[in-house]
C-alpha cells in the first residue's frame, strides 16, 4: 500500500510564505560519498567531498543536502583542537562502526515531501541499514517542520497536542529496544506532561519557556523545543544554562523519531510524517484539544497512560494515509 504525505491545517507562515520541513535521516553500512551520489542521481546538483566522512550536495532540484557521520569529533572545525585534524579520518572510521551517517535535507515545501521517498528506496537499494539491522544501531528520523507562528498560544497548543498524543505515537512507531536504552529520545516527565495537557494551563510565552526548561534541561526529548526557543528567546536559554553546541536556532519544531527502519521495504517517511500531521490537526482544534487534555490528565492521575494510548488512538480518528 502506497502512503502519501498529508498536509497540516496551516500551510503558510505569518509572513505568508509556504511552510517547509527539513528531514534528518540516519543510517549505517553506506559511506558518505555513496549516499551523496544517491542524492545527486535523484535530484541533480554537484557533490563536494569535504572530508572522508562529510559530503555536500549543492544545487539540487530541492536545495542543498549534507551527508556526514553523526560524530562531531570526526570532522575538522567541529570541536577540539586543530592538532587532532590529521587523526579525524581514522577516528571517523572507527566511529562509523556504531555511529550513524546522516542525510540532512534542505527545507522542503510540505507538498514536495513525497519526493524524498525515492531517496529512501535508493539508499536501501545501495545497502543502507536502519535501526532494525543491528542491536548496536540506535538510529533515528527527525522532522523539522517550520512553525506557522511564534506566539505563545500557537507553540503551547502544539506542545499540548504532542504530549496528549505521545503515548499513542510511541505505540504506533514501535520504538526499537535499542533506542529506548540509548536515552537519546526520552519521554517528557509524566508530571510535566499532565500539567501542560491540562486545559487550565495557559501561561504566557515567557513562563511557558521557563517551565519547559526547568522540567526538561536537555534536548533529548521526543519533541525538542530548544531550537525554536533559541530562535525566539536566546537570552532565556542562556540564562537557563543551555549551551549545547548541537542546538541550532531555527523557527521549527524538532520532532525526533526513534526509528529509521531503512532495511524494511514497507517503511516510509510519509507514515511517520502523517502522525505529526495528527498533532497539528489536534493543535488547531482548541475545543477538542481541551477535551482530550482533560481526559489525558485524568488517565495520567490514575497512572493509566497505556490505556490512554489506546483511547487516544480510537478518538483522534486520523485521516486515511493511503494514496
PDB file of C-alpha atoms in Angstrom:
ATOM      1  CA  UNK A   1       0.000   0.000   0.000  1.00  0.00           C
ATOM      2  CA  UNK A   2       1.411   3.373  -1.025  1.00  0.00           C
ATOM      3  CA  UNK A   3       1.358   6.015   1.706  1.00  0.00           C
ATOM      4  CA  UNK A   4       1.166   9.673   0.695  1.00  0.00           C
ATOM      5  CA  UNK A   5       2.130  12.602   2.939  1.00  0.00           C
ATOM      6  CA  UNK A   6      -0.812  14.540   4.349  1.00  0.00           C
ATOM      7  CA  UNK A   7      -0.904  18.323   4.702  1.00  0.00           C
ATOM      8  CA  UNK A   8      -1.419  20.016   8.088  1.00  0.00           C
ATOM      9  CA  UNK A   9      -4.102  22.701   8.624  1.00  0.00           C
ATOM     10  CA  UNK A  10      -1.734  25.688   8.432  1.00  0.00           C
ATOM     11  CA  UNK A  11       0.320  25.804   5.235  1.00  0.00           C
ATOM     12  CA  UNK A  12       1.871  29.292   5.409  1.00  0.00           C
ATOM     13  CA  UNK A  13       3.962  31.254   7.876  1.00  0.00           C
ATOM     14  CA  UNK A  14       2.967  34.568   9.424  1.00  0.00           C
ATOM     15  CA  UNK A  15       4.898  36.184   6.545  1.00  0.00           C
ATOM     16  CA  UNK A  16       2.673  34.406   4.015  1.00  0.00           C
ATOM     17  CA  UNK A  17       5.392  32.081   2.713  1.00  0.00           C
ATOM     18  CA  UNK A  18       4.793  28.337   2.297  1.00  0.00           C
ATOM     19  CA  UNK A  19       5.842  26.335   5.341  1.00  0.00           C
ATOM     20  CA  UNK A  20       8.687  23.891   4.782  1.00  0.00           C
ATOM     21  CA  UNK A  21      10.171  20.899   6.569  1.00  0.00           C
ATOM     22  CA  UNK A  22      13.749  19.703   6.900  1.00  0.00           C
ATOM     23  CA  UNK A  23      14.396  15.990   7.312  1.00  0.00           C
ATOM     24  CA  UNK A  24      17.326  14.259   9.016  1.00  0.00           C
ATOM     25  CA  UNK A  25      17.696  10.557   8.252  1.00  0.00           C
ATOM     26  CA  UNK A  26      20.244   8.302   9.986  1.00  0.00           C
ATOM     27  CA  UNK A  27      21.620   5.037   8.565  1.00  0.00           C
ATOM     28  CA  UNK A  28      24.638   2.710   8.519  1.00  0.00           C
ATOM     29  CA  UNK A  29      26.531   0.441   6.111  1.00  0.00           C
ATOM     30  CA  UNK A  30      26.807   3.120   3.414  1.00  0.00           C
ATOM     31  CA  UNK A  31      29.534   5.761   3.332  1.00  0.00           C
ATOM     32  CA  UNK A  32      29.039   9.480   2.797  1.00  0.00           C
ATOM     33  CA  UNK A  33      30.207   9.628  -0.860  1.00  0.00           C
ATOM     34  CA  UNK A  34      27.879   6.760  -1.840  1.00  0.00           C
ATOM     35  CA  UNK A  35      24.903   8.370  -0.113  1.00  0.00           C
ATOM     36  CA  UNK A  36      25.759  11.717  -1.710  1.00  0.00           C
ATOM     37  CA  UNK A  37      25.823  10.028  -5.111  1.00  0.00           C
ATOM     38  CA  UNK A  38      22.317   8.702  -4.448  1.00  0.00           C
ATOM     39  CA  UNK A  39      21.157  12.261  -3.774  1.00  0.00           C
ATOM     40  CA  UNK A  40      22.792  13.625  -6.939  1.00  0.00           C
ATOM     41  CA  UNK A  41      21.401  10.817  -9.105  1.00  0.00           C
ATOM     42  CA  UNK A  42      17.845  11.596  -7.998  1.00  0.00           C
ATOM     43  CA  UNK A  43      17.868  15.388  -7.695  1.00  0.00           C
ATOM     44  CA  UNK A  44      20.877  16.629  -9.659  1.00  0.00           C
ATOM     45  CA  UNK A  45      23.459  19.027  -8.301  1.00  0.00           C
ATOM     46  CA  UNK A  46      27.158  18.669  -7.523  1.00  0.00           C
ATOM     47  CA  UNK A  47      28.919  16.567  -4.884  1.00  0.00           C
ATOM     48  CA  UNK A  48      31.758  18.039  -2.844  1.00  0.00           C
ATOM     49  CA  UNK A  49      33.705  15.632  -0.618  1.00  0.00           C
ATOM     50  CA  UNK A  50      34.747  17.867   2.274  1.00  0.00           C
ATOM     51  CA  UNK A  51      36.437  15.031   4.182  1.00  0.00           C
ATOM     52  CA  UNK A  52      36.145  11.223   4.128  1.00  0.00           C
ATOM     53  CA  UNK A  53      33.073  11.377   6.339  1.00  0.00           C
ATOM     54  CA  UNK A  54      31.293  14.503   5.112  1.00  0.00           C
ATOM     55  CA  UNK A  55      29.912  15.479   1.707  1.00  0.00           C
ATOM     56  CA  UNK A  56      27.800  18.357   0.450  1.00  0.00           C
ATOM     57  CA  UNK A  57      25.393  18.055  -2.471  1.00  0.00           C
ATOM     58  CA  UNK A  58      24.593  21.531  -3.730  1.00  0.00           C
ATOM     59  CA  UNK A  59      22.340  22.903  -6.447  1.00  0.00           C
ATOM     60  CA  UNK A  60      19.833  20.036  -6.474  1.00  0.00           C
ATOM     61  CA  UNK A  61      16.210  20.460  -7.525  1.00  0.00           C
ATOM     62  CA  UNK A  62      15.277  20.562  -3.832  1.00  0.00           C
ATOM     63  CA  UNK A  63      18.179  22.638  -2.492  1.00  0.00           C
ATOM     64  CA  UNK A  64      21.411  21.776  -0.703  1.00  0.00           C
ATOM     65  CA  UNK A  65      21.936  18.482   1.170  1.00  0.00           C
ATOM     66  CA  UNK A  66      24.662  17.402   3.582  1.00  0.00           C
ATOM     67  CA  UNK A  67      25.743  13.826   4.295  1.00  0.00           C
ATOM     68  CA  UNK A  68      28.006  13.225   7.262  1.00  0.00           C
ATOM     69  CA  UNK A  69      28.976  10.874  10.047  1.00  0.00           C
ATOM     70  CA  UNK A  70      26.945  11.978  13.068  1.00  0.00           C
ATOM     71  CA  UNK A  71      30.068  12.368  15.177  1.00  0.00           C
ATOM     72  CA  UNK A  72      31.420  15.872  15.742  1.00  0.00           C
ATOM     73  CA  UNK A  73      34.961  14.763  16.571  1.00  0.00           C
ATOM     74  CA  UNK A  74      35.330  13.131  13.136  1.00  0.00           C
ATOM     75  CA  UNK A  75      35.064  16.487  11.335  1.00  0.00           C
ATOM     76  CA  UNK A  76      37.635  19.312  11.221  1.00  0.00           C
ATOM     77  CA  UNK A  77      36.334  22.526  12.735  1.00  0.00           C
ATOM     78  CA  UNK A  78      33.619  20.837  14.792  1.00  0.00           C
ATOM     79  CA  UNK A  79      35.209  20.697  18.204  1.00  0.00           C
ATOM     80  CA  UNK A  80      38.607  20.109  19.744  1.00  0.00           C
ATOM     81  CA  UNK A  81      41.992  21.376  18.671  1.00  0.00           C
ATOM     82  CA  UNK A  82      43.263  21.569  15.101  1.00  0.00           C
ATOM     83  CA  UNK A  83      46.229  19.442  16.195  1.00  0.00           C
ATOM     84  CA  UNK A  84      43.877  16.463  16.063  1.00  0.00           C
ATOM     85  CA  UNK A  85      42.761  17.109  12.470  1.00  0.00           C
ATOM     86  CA  UNK A  86      45.131  14.519  10.896  1.00  0.00           C
ATOM     87  CA  UNK A  87      43.642  11.838  13.158  1.00  0.00           C
ATOM     88  CA  UNK A  88      39.994  12.658  12.494  1.00  0.00           C
ATOM     89  CA  UNK A  89      39.572  10.417   9.399  1.00  0.00           C
ATOM     90  CA  UNK A  90      40.864   7.408  11.352  1.00  0.00           C
ATOM     91  CA  UNK A  91      38.703   8.293  14.318  1.00  0.00           C
ATOM     92  CA  UNK A  92      35.738   8.560  11.970  1.00  0.00           C
ATOM     93  CA  UNK A  93      36.478   5.122  10.502  1.00  0.00           C
ATOM     94  CA  UNK A  94      36.275   3.649  13.987  1.00  0.00           C
ATOM     95  CA  UNK A  95      33.209   5.660  14.921  1.00  0.00           C
ATOM     96  CA  UNK A  96      31.324   4.613  11.787  1.00  0.00           C
ATOM     97  CA  UNK A  97      31.121   1.064  13.160  1.00  0.00           C
ATOM     98  CA  UNK A  98      28.482   2.187  15.676  1.00  0.00           C
ATOM     99  CA  UNK A  99      27.638   5.812  14.855  1.00  0.00           C
ATOM    100  CA  UNK A 100      25.179   6.647  12.068  1.00  0.00           C
ATOM    101  CA  UNK A 101      25.680   8.607   8.920  1.00  0.00           C
ATOM    102  CA  UNK A 102      23.052  11.283   8.494  1.00  0.00           C
ATOM    103  CA  UNK A 103      21.498  12.927   5.456  1.00  0.00           C
ATOM    104  CA  UNK A 104      20.169  16.396   6.227  1.00  0.00           C
ATOM    105  CA  UNK A 105      17.837  17.707   3.561  1.00  0.00           C
ATOM    106  CA  UNK A 106      17.182  21.348   2.749  1.00  0.00           C
ATOM    107  CA  UNK A 107      13.870  22.809   3.943  1.00  0.00           C
ATOM    108  CA  UNK A 108      11.293  21.335   1.544  1.00  0.00           C
ATOM    109  CA  UNK A 109       7.751  22.605   0.914  1.00  0.00           C
ATOM    110  CA  UNK A 110       5.228  20.290   2.528  1.00  0.00           C
ATOM    111  CA  UNK A 111       3.696  19.355  -0.811  1.00  0.00           C
ATOM    112  CA  UNK A 112       7.086  18.099  -2.090  1.00  0.00           C
ATOM    113  CA  UNK A 113       7.901  15.873   0.884  1.00  0.00           C
ATOM    114  CA  UNK A 114       6.820  12.812  -1.080  1.00  0.00           C
ATOM    115  CA  UNK A 115       9.805  13.309  -3.406  1.00  0.00           C
ATOM    116  CA  UNK A 116      12.093  12.063  -0.634  1.00  0.00           C
ATOM    117  CA  UNK A 117      10.607   8.557  -0.694  1.00  0.00           C
ATOM    118  CA  UNK A 118      12.736   7.825  -3.770  1.00  0.00           C
ATOM    119  CA  UNK A 119      15.826   8.649  -1.718  1.00  0.00           C
ATOM    120  CA  UNK A 120      14.805   6.194   1.000  1.00  0.00           C
ATOM    121  CA  UNK A 121      14.388   3.472  -1.639  1.00  0.00           C
ATOM    122  CA  UNK A 122      17.708   4.337  -3.300  1.00  0.00           C
ATOM    123  CA  UNK A 123      19.634   4.225  -0.011  1.00  0.00           C
ATOM    124  CA  UNK A 124      18.050   0.861   0.772  1.00  0.00           C
ATOM    125  CA  UNK A 125      18.963  -0.487  -2.669  1.00  0.00           C
ATOM    126  CA  UNK A 126      22.564   0.644  -2.136  1.00  0.00           C
ATOM    127  CA  UNK A 127      22.807  -1.298   1.129  1.00  0.00           C
ATOM    128  CA  UNK A 128      21.998   1.309   3.777  1.00  0.00           C
ATOM    129  CA  UNK A 129      20.850  -0.256   7.055  1.00  0.00           C
ATOM    130  CA  UNK A 130      18.449   1.121   9.599  1.00  0.00           C
ATOM    131  CA  UNK A 131      17.695   0.695  13.288  1.00  0.00           C
ATOM    132  CA  UNK A 132      16.471  -2.870  12.969  1.00  0.00           C
ATOM    133  CA  UNK A 133      19.646  -4.179  11.288  1.00  0.00           C
ATOM    134  CA  UNK A 134      21.744  -4.475  14.464  1.00  0.00           C
ATOM    135  CA  UNK A 135      21.343  -4.255  18.267  1.00  0.00           C
ATOM    136  CA  UNK A 136      24.100  -1.628  18.129  1.00  0.00           C
ATOM    137  CA  UNK A 137      22.142   0.703  15.842  1.00  0.00           C
ATOM    138  CA  UNK A 138      20.098   3.402  17.591  1.00  0.00           C
ATOM    139  CA  UNK A 139      19.288   5.466  14.528  1.00  0.00           C
ATOM    140  CA  UNK A 140      16.522   7.999  14.195  1.00  0.00           C
ATOM    141  CA  UNK A 141      14.498  10.123  11.828  1.00  0.00           C
ATOM    142  CA  UNK A 142      13.943  13.803  12.579  1.00  0.00           C
ATOM    143  CA  UNK A 143      11.363  16.148  11.082  1.00  0.00           C
ATOM    144  CA  UNK A 144      11.848  19.903  11.426  1.00  0.00           C
ATOM    145  CA  UNK A 145       8.547  21.484  10.339  1.00  0.00           C
ATOM    146  CA  UNK A 146       8.683  25.254  10.109  1.00  0.00           C
ATOM    147  CA  UNK A 147       6.317  26.935  12.568  1.00  0.00           C
ATOM    148  CA  UNK A 148       3.404  28.957  11.237  1.00  0.00           C
ATOM    149  CA  UNK A 149       3.731  31.484  14.074  1.00  0.00           C
ATOM    150  CA  UNK A 150       5.892  32.087  17.127  1.00  0.00           C
ATOM    151  CA  UNK A 151       3.297  33.403  19.585  1.00  0.00           C
ATOM    152  CA  UNK A 152       2.836  31.618  22.879  1.00  0.00           C
ATOM    153  CA  UNK A 153      -0.629  30.199  22.187  1.00  0.00           C
ATOM    154  CA  UNK A 154       0.439  28.603  18.916  1.00  0.00           C
ATOM    155  CA  UNK A 155       3.536  26.965  20.448  1.00  0.00           C
ATOM    156  CA  UNK A 156       1.674  25.878  23.561  1.00  0.00           C
ATOM    157  CA  UNK A 157      -1.184  24.330  21.575  1.00  0.00           C
ATOM    158  CA  UNK A 158       1.307  22.191  19.650  1.00  0.00           C
ATOM    159  CA  UNK A 159       3.158  21.180  22.796  1.00  0.00           C
ATOM    160  CA  UNK A 160      -0.147  20.231  24.434  1.00  0.00           C
ATOM    161  CA  UNK A 161      -1.250  18.255  21.382  1.00  0.00           C
ATOM    162  CA  UNK A 162       2.047  16.406  21.219  1.00  0.00           C
ATOM    163  CA  UNK A 163       2.008  15.482  24.909  1.00  0.00           C
ATOM    164  CA  UNK A 164      -1.586  14.275  24.670  1.00  0.00           C
ATOM    165  CA  UNK A 165      -0.798  12.072  21.661  1.00  0.00           C
ATOM    166  CA  UNK A 166       2.699  10.948  22.722  1.00  0.00           C
ATOM    167  CA  UNK A 167       1.608   7.620  24.289  1.00  0.00           C
ATOM    168  CA  UNK A 168      -0.296   6.780  21.089  1.00  0.00           C
ATOM    169  CA  UNK A 169       2.603   7.941  18.908  1.00  0.00           C
ATOM    170  CA  UNK A 170       5.076   5.712  20.737  1.00  0.00           C
ATOM    171  CA  UNK A 171       2.790   2.719  20.235  1.00  0.00           C
ATOM    172  CA  UNK A 172       2.368   3.435  16.526  1.00  0.00           C
ATOM    173  CA  UNK A 173       6.085   3.977  15.969  1.00  0.00           C
ATOM    174  CA  UNK A 174       7.007   0.721  17.744  1.00  0.00           C
ATOM    175  CA  UNK A 175      10.099   2.125  19.402  1.00  0.00           C
ATOM    176  CA  UNK A 176      13.135  -0.117  18.922  1.00  0.00           C
ATOM    177  CA  UNK A 177      14.524  -1.502  22.246  1.00  0.00           C
ATOM    178  CA  UNK A 178      17.982  -0.132  21.395  1.00  0.00           C
ATOM    179  CA  UNK A 179      16.529   3.348  21.078  1.00  0.00           C
ATOM    180  CA  UNK A 180      14.737   3.020  24.424  1.00  0.00           C
ATOM    181  CA  UNK A 181      18.001   2.145  26.155  1.00  0.00           C
ATOM    182  CA  UNK A 182      20.058   4.849  24.439  1.00  0.00           C
ATOM    183  CA  UNK A 183      18.334   7.787  26.160  1.00  0.00           C
ATOM    184  CA  UNK A 184      18.725   9.959  23.062  1.00  0.00           C
ATOM    185  CA  UNK A 185      14.972  10.490  22.746  1.00  0.00           C
ATOM    186  CA  UNK A 186      13.300  10.399  26.144  1.00  0.00           C
ATOM    187  CA  UNK A 187       9.652  10.897  27.002  1.00  0.00           C
ATOM    188  CA  UNK A 188       8.648  14.050  28.867  1.00  0.00           C
ATOM    189  CA  UNK A 189       8.373  13.715  32.669  1.00  0.00           C
ATOM    190  CA  UNK A 190       4.839  12.485  33.460  1.00  0.00           C
ATOM    191  CA  UNK A 191       4.098  15.249  35.963  1.00  0.00           C
ATOM    192  CA  UNK A 192       5.151  17.924  33.473  1.00  0.00           C
ATOM    193  CA  UNK A 193       3.112  16.344  30.655  1.00  0.00           C
ATOM    194  CA  UNK A 194      -0.010  16.192  32.838  1.00  0.00           C
ATOM    195  CA  UNK A 195       0.450  19.814  33.925  1.00  0.00           C
ATOM    196  CA  UNK A 196       0.784  21.102  30.359  1.00  0.00           C
ATOM    197  CA  UNK A 197      -2.021  18.969  28.939  1.00  0.00           C
ATOM    198  CA  UNK A 198      -4.478  20.345  31.500  1.00  0.00           C
ATOM    199  CA  UNK A 199      -6.855  22.806  29.743  1.00  0.00           C
ATOM    200  CA  UNK A 200      -6.297  25.287  32.573  1.00  0.00           C
ATOM    201  CA  UNK A 201      -2.593  25.582  31.785  1.00  0.00           C
ATOM    202  CA  UNK A 202      -2.327  28.826  29.803  1.00  0.00           C
ATOM    203  CA  UNK A 203       0.886  30.672  30.734  1.00  0.00           C
ATOM    204  CA  UNK A 204       2.372  33.472  28.672  1.00  0.00           C
ATOM    205  CA  UNK A 205       5.214  32.574  26.350  1.00  0.00           C
ATOM    206  CA  UNK A 206       7.982  33.558  28.755  1.00  0.00           C
ATOM    207  CA  UNK A 207       6.610  31.476  31.627  1.00  0.00           C
ATOM    208  CA  UNK A 208       5.975  28.549  29.266  1.00  0.00           C
ATOM    209  CA  UNK A 209       9.618  28.588  28.176  1.00  0.00           C
ATOM    210  CA  UNK A 210      10.899  28.888  31.747  1.00  0.00           C
ATOM    211  CA  UNK A 211       8.792  25.962  32.924  1.00  0.00           C
ATOM    212  CA  UNK A 212       9.747  23.861  29.920  1.00  0.00           C
ATOM    213  CA  UNK A 213      13.448  24.448  30.610  1.00  0.00           C
ATOM    214  CA  UNK A 214      13.075  23.747  34.322  1.00  0.00           C
ATOM    215  CA  UNK A 215      11.362  20.404  33.692  1.00  0.00           C
ATOM    216  CA  UNK A 216      13.400  19.484  30.597  1.00  0.00           C
ATOM    217  CA  UNK A 217      17.020  20.644  30.956  1.00  0.00           C
ATOM    218  CA  UNK A 218      18.003  18.555  27.929  1.00  0.00           C
ATOM    219  CA  UNK A 219      17.399  18.493  24.182  1.00  0.00           C
ATOM    220  CA  UNK A 220      16.858  14.726  24.357  1.00  0.00           C
ATOM    221  CA  UNK A 221      13.082  14.852  24.195  1.00  0.00           C
ATOM    222  CA  UNK A 222      10.693  13.433  21.604  1.00  0.00           C
ATOM    223  CA  UNK A 223       9.673  16.986  20.736  1.00  0.00           C
ATOM    224  CA  UNK A 224      12.752  19.150  21.260  1.00  0.00           C
ATOM    225  CA  UNK A 225      11.828  22.839  21.550  1.00  0.00           C
ATOM    226  CA  UNK A 226      15.370  24.076  22.215  1.00  0.00           C
ATOM    227  CA  UNK A 227      15.974  25.136  18.562  1.00  0.00           C
ATOM    228  CA  UNK A 228      12.705  27.085  18.469  1.00  0.00           C
ATOM    229  CA  UNK A 229      13.310  28.732  21.841  1.00  0.00           C
ATOM    230  CA  UNK A 230      16.884  29.584  20.799  1.00  0.00           C
ATOM    231  CA  UNK A 231      15.395  31.314  17.759  1.00  0.00           C
ATOM    232  CA  UNK A 232      12.777  33.382  19.589  1.00  0.00           C
ATOM    233  CA  UNK A 233      14.420  33.977  23.002  1.00  0.00           C
ATOM    234  CA  UNK A 234      18.134  33.047  23.064  1.00  0.00           C
ATOM    235  CA  UNK A 235      18.797  35.098  26.191  1.00  0.00           C
ATOM    236  CA  UNK A 236      16.316  32.993  28.152  1.00  0.00           C
ATOM    237  CA  UNK A 237      18.072  29.781  27.142  1.00  0.00           C
ATOM    238  CA  UNK A 238      21.443  31.250  28.022  1.00  0.00           C
ATOM    239  CA  UNK A 239      20.131  32.309  31.435  1.00  0.00           C
ATOM    240  CA  UNK A 240      18.950  28.730  31.980  1.00  0.00           C
ATOM    241  CA  UNK A 241      22.443  27.419  31.233  1.00  0.00           C
ATOM    242  CA  UNK A 242      21.632  25.871  27.841  1.00  0.00           C
ATOM    243  CA  UNK A 243      24.875  25.878  25.865  1.00  0.00           C
ATOM    244  CA  UNK A 244      24.728  22.634  23.886  1.00  0.00           C
ATOM    245  CA  UNK A 245      26.648  23.089  20.587  1.00  0.00           C
ATOM    246  CA  UNK A 246      24.134  20.802  18.858  1.00  0.00           C
ATOM    247  CA  UNK A 247      21.331  23.346  19.397  1.00  0.00           C
ATOM    248  CA  UNK A 248      20.912  25.433  16.238  1.00  0.00           C
ATOM    249  CA  UNK A 249      18.426  28.317  16.439  1.00  0.00           C
ATOM    250  CA  UNK A 250      15.697  27.823  13.855  1.00  0.00           C
ATOM    251  CA  UNK A 251      11.951  28.566  13.598  1.00  0.00           C
ATOM    252  CA  UNK A 252      10.963  24.896  13.619  1.00  0.00           C
ATOM    253  CA  UNK A 253       9.606  22.175  15.821  1.00  0.00           C
ATOM    254  CA  UNK A 254      12.247  19.455  16.190  1.00  0.00           C
ATOM    255  CA  UNK A 255      10.321  16.172  16.144  1.00  0.00           C
ATOM    256  CA  UNK A 256      12.803  13.420  16.961  1.00  0.00           C
ATOM    257  CA  UNK A 257      11.549   9.970  15.984  1.00  0.00           C
ATOM    258  CA  UNK A 258      13.346   6.975  17.468  1.00  0.00           C
ATOM    259  CA  UNK A 259      13.377   4.678  14.430  1.00  0.00           C
ATOM    260  CA  UNK A 260      14.714   4.838  10.888  1.00  0.00           C
ATOM    261  CA  UNK A 261      13.869   1.403   9.520  1.00  0.00           C
ATOM    262  CA  UNK A 262      15.662   1.697   6.195  1.00  0.00           C
ATOM    263  CA  UNK A 263      16.109  -2.054   5.863  1.00  0.00           C
ATOM    264  CA  UNK A 264      12.323  -2.553   5.960  1.00  0.00           C
ATOM    265  CA  UNK A 265      10.841  -2.177   2.442  1.00  0.00           C
ATOM    266  CA  UNK A 266       7.454  -1.417   3.992  1.00  0.00           C
ATOM    267  CA  UNK A 267       8.743   1.599   5.921  1.00  0.00           C
ATOM    268  CA  UNK A 268       8.248   5.137   4.606  1.00  0.00           C
ATOM    269  CA  UNK A 269       8.765   8.726   5.666  1.00  0.00           C
ATOM    270  CA  UNK A 270       5.124   9.504   4.916  1.00  0.00           C
ATOM    271  CA  UNK A 271       3.679   7.209   7.579  1.00  0.00           C
ATOM    272  CA  UNK A 272       5.707   8.916  10.314  1.00  0.00           C
ATOM    273  CA  UNK A 273       5.052  12.378   8.881  1.00  0.00           C
ATOM    274  CA  UNK A 274       1.315  11.762   8.866  1.00  0.00           C
ATOM    275  CA  UNK A 275       1.392  11.107  12.607  1.00  0.00           C
ATOM    276  CA  UNK A 276       2.941  14.546  13.056  1.00  0.00           C
ATOM    277  CA  UNK A 277       0.100  15.978  10.974  1.00  0.00           C
ATOM    278  CA  UNK A 278      -2.311  14.425  13.517  1.00  0.00           C
ATOM    279  CA  UNK A 279      -0.549  16.528  16.174  1.00  0.00           C
ATOM    280  CA  UNK A 280      -1.013  19.714  14.129  1.00  0.00           C
ATOM    281  CA  UNK A 281      -4.661  18.884  13.467  1.00  0.00           C
ATOM    282  CA  UNK A 282      -5.332  18.481  17.187  1.00  0.00           C
ATOM    283  CA  UNK A 283      -3.434  21.708  17.984  1.00  0.00           C
ATOM    284  CA  UNK A 284      -5.654  23.595  15.519  1.00  0.00           C
ATOM    285  CA  UNK A 285      -8.888  22.495  17.241  1.00  0.00           C
ATOM    286  CA  UNK A 286      -8.950  24.178  20.685  1.00  0.00           C
ATOM    287  CA  UNK A 287     -12.229  22.588  21.781  1.00  0.00           C
ATOM    288  CA  UNK A 288     -11.038  19.065  21.034  1.00  0.00           C
ATOM    289  CA  UNK A 289      -7.584  19.872  22.428  1.00  0.00           C
ATOM    290  CA  UNK A 290      -9.059  20.916  25.783  1.00  0.00           C
ATOM    291  CA  UNK A 291     -11.407  17.938  25.902  1.00  0.00           C
ATOM    292  CA  UNK A 292      -8.624  15.418  25.233  1.00  0.00           C
ATOM    293  CA  UNK A 293      -6.289  17.318  27.546  1.00  0.00           C
ATOM    294  CA  UNK A 294      -8.698  16.931  30.464  1.00  0.00           C
ATOM    295  CA  UNK A 295      -9.064  13.225  29.737  1.00  0.00           C
ATOM    296  CA  UNK A 296      -5.289  12.777  29.432  1.00  0.00           C
ATOM    297  CA  UNK A 297      -4.869  14.468  32.821  1.00  0.00           C
ATOM    298  CA  UNK A 298      -7.366  12.064  34.377  1.00  0.00           C
ATOM    299  CA  UNK A 299      -5.748   8.968  32.857  1.00  0.00           C
ATOM    300  CA  UNK A 300      -2.327  10.219  33.988  1.00  0.00           C
ATOM    301  CA  UNK A 301      -3.609  10.701  37.546  1.00  0.00           C
ATOM    302  CA  UNK A 302      -4.620   7.030  37.533  1.00  0.00           C
ATOM    303  CA  UNK A 303      -1.237   6.052  36.016  1.00  0.00           C
ATOM    304  CA  UNK A 304      -3.094   4.509  33.117  1.00  0.00           C
ATOM    305  CA  UNK A 305      -1.282   6.010  30.130  1.00  0.00           C
ATOM    306  CA  UNK A 306      -1.130   2.633  28.374  1.00  0.00           C
ATOM    307  CA  UNK A 307      -4.917   2.695  28.437  1.00  0.00           C
ATOM    308  CA  UNK A 308      -4.804   6.301  27.261  1.00  0.00           C
ATOM    309  CA  UNK A 309      -2.674   5.332  24.253  1.00  0.00           C
ATOM    310  CA  UNK A 310      -5.435   3.018  23.081  1.00  0.00           C
ATOM    311  CA  UNK A 311      -8.137   5.559  23.890  1.00  0.00           C
ATOM    312  CA  UNK A 312      -6.317   8.354  22.061  1.00  0.00           C
ATOM    313  CA  UNK A 313      -5.850   6.149  19.004  1.00  0.00           C
ATOM    314  CA  UNK A 314      -9.566   5.466  18.972  1.00  0.00           C
ATOM    315  CA  UNK A 315     -10.609   9.098  19.414  1.00  0.00           C
ATOM    316  CA  UNK A 316      -8.311  11.089  17.146  1.00  0.00           C
ATOM    317  CA  UNK A 317      -9.654   9.264  14.065  1.00  0.00           C
ATOM    318  CA  UNK A 318      -6.658  10.069  11.830  1.00  0.00           C
ATOM    319  CA  UNK A 319      -7.353  10.623   8.155  1.00  0.00           C
ATOM    320  CA  UNK A 320      -6.540   7.725   5.817  1.00  0.00           C
ATOM    321  CA  UNK A 321      -2.903   7.875   4.706  1.00  0.00           C
ATOM    322  CA  UNK A 322      -3.104   5.695   1.627  1.00  0.00           C
ATOM    323  CA  UNK A 323      -2.517   7.350  -1.705  1.00  0.00           C
TER     324      UNK A 323
END
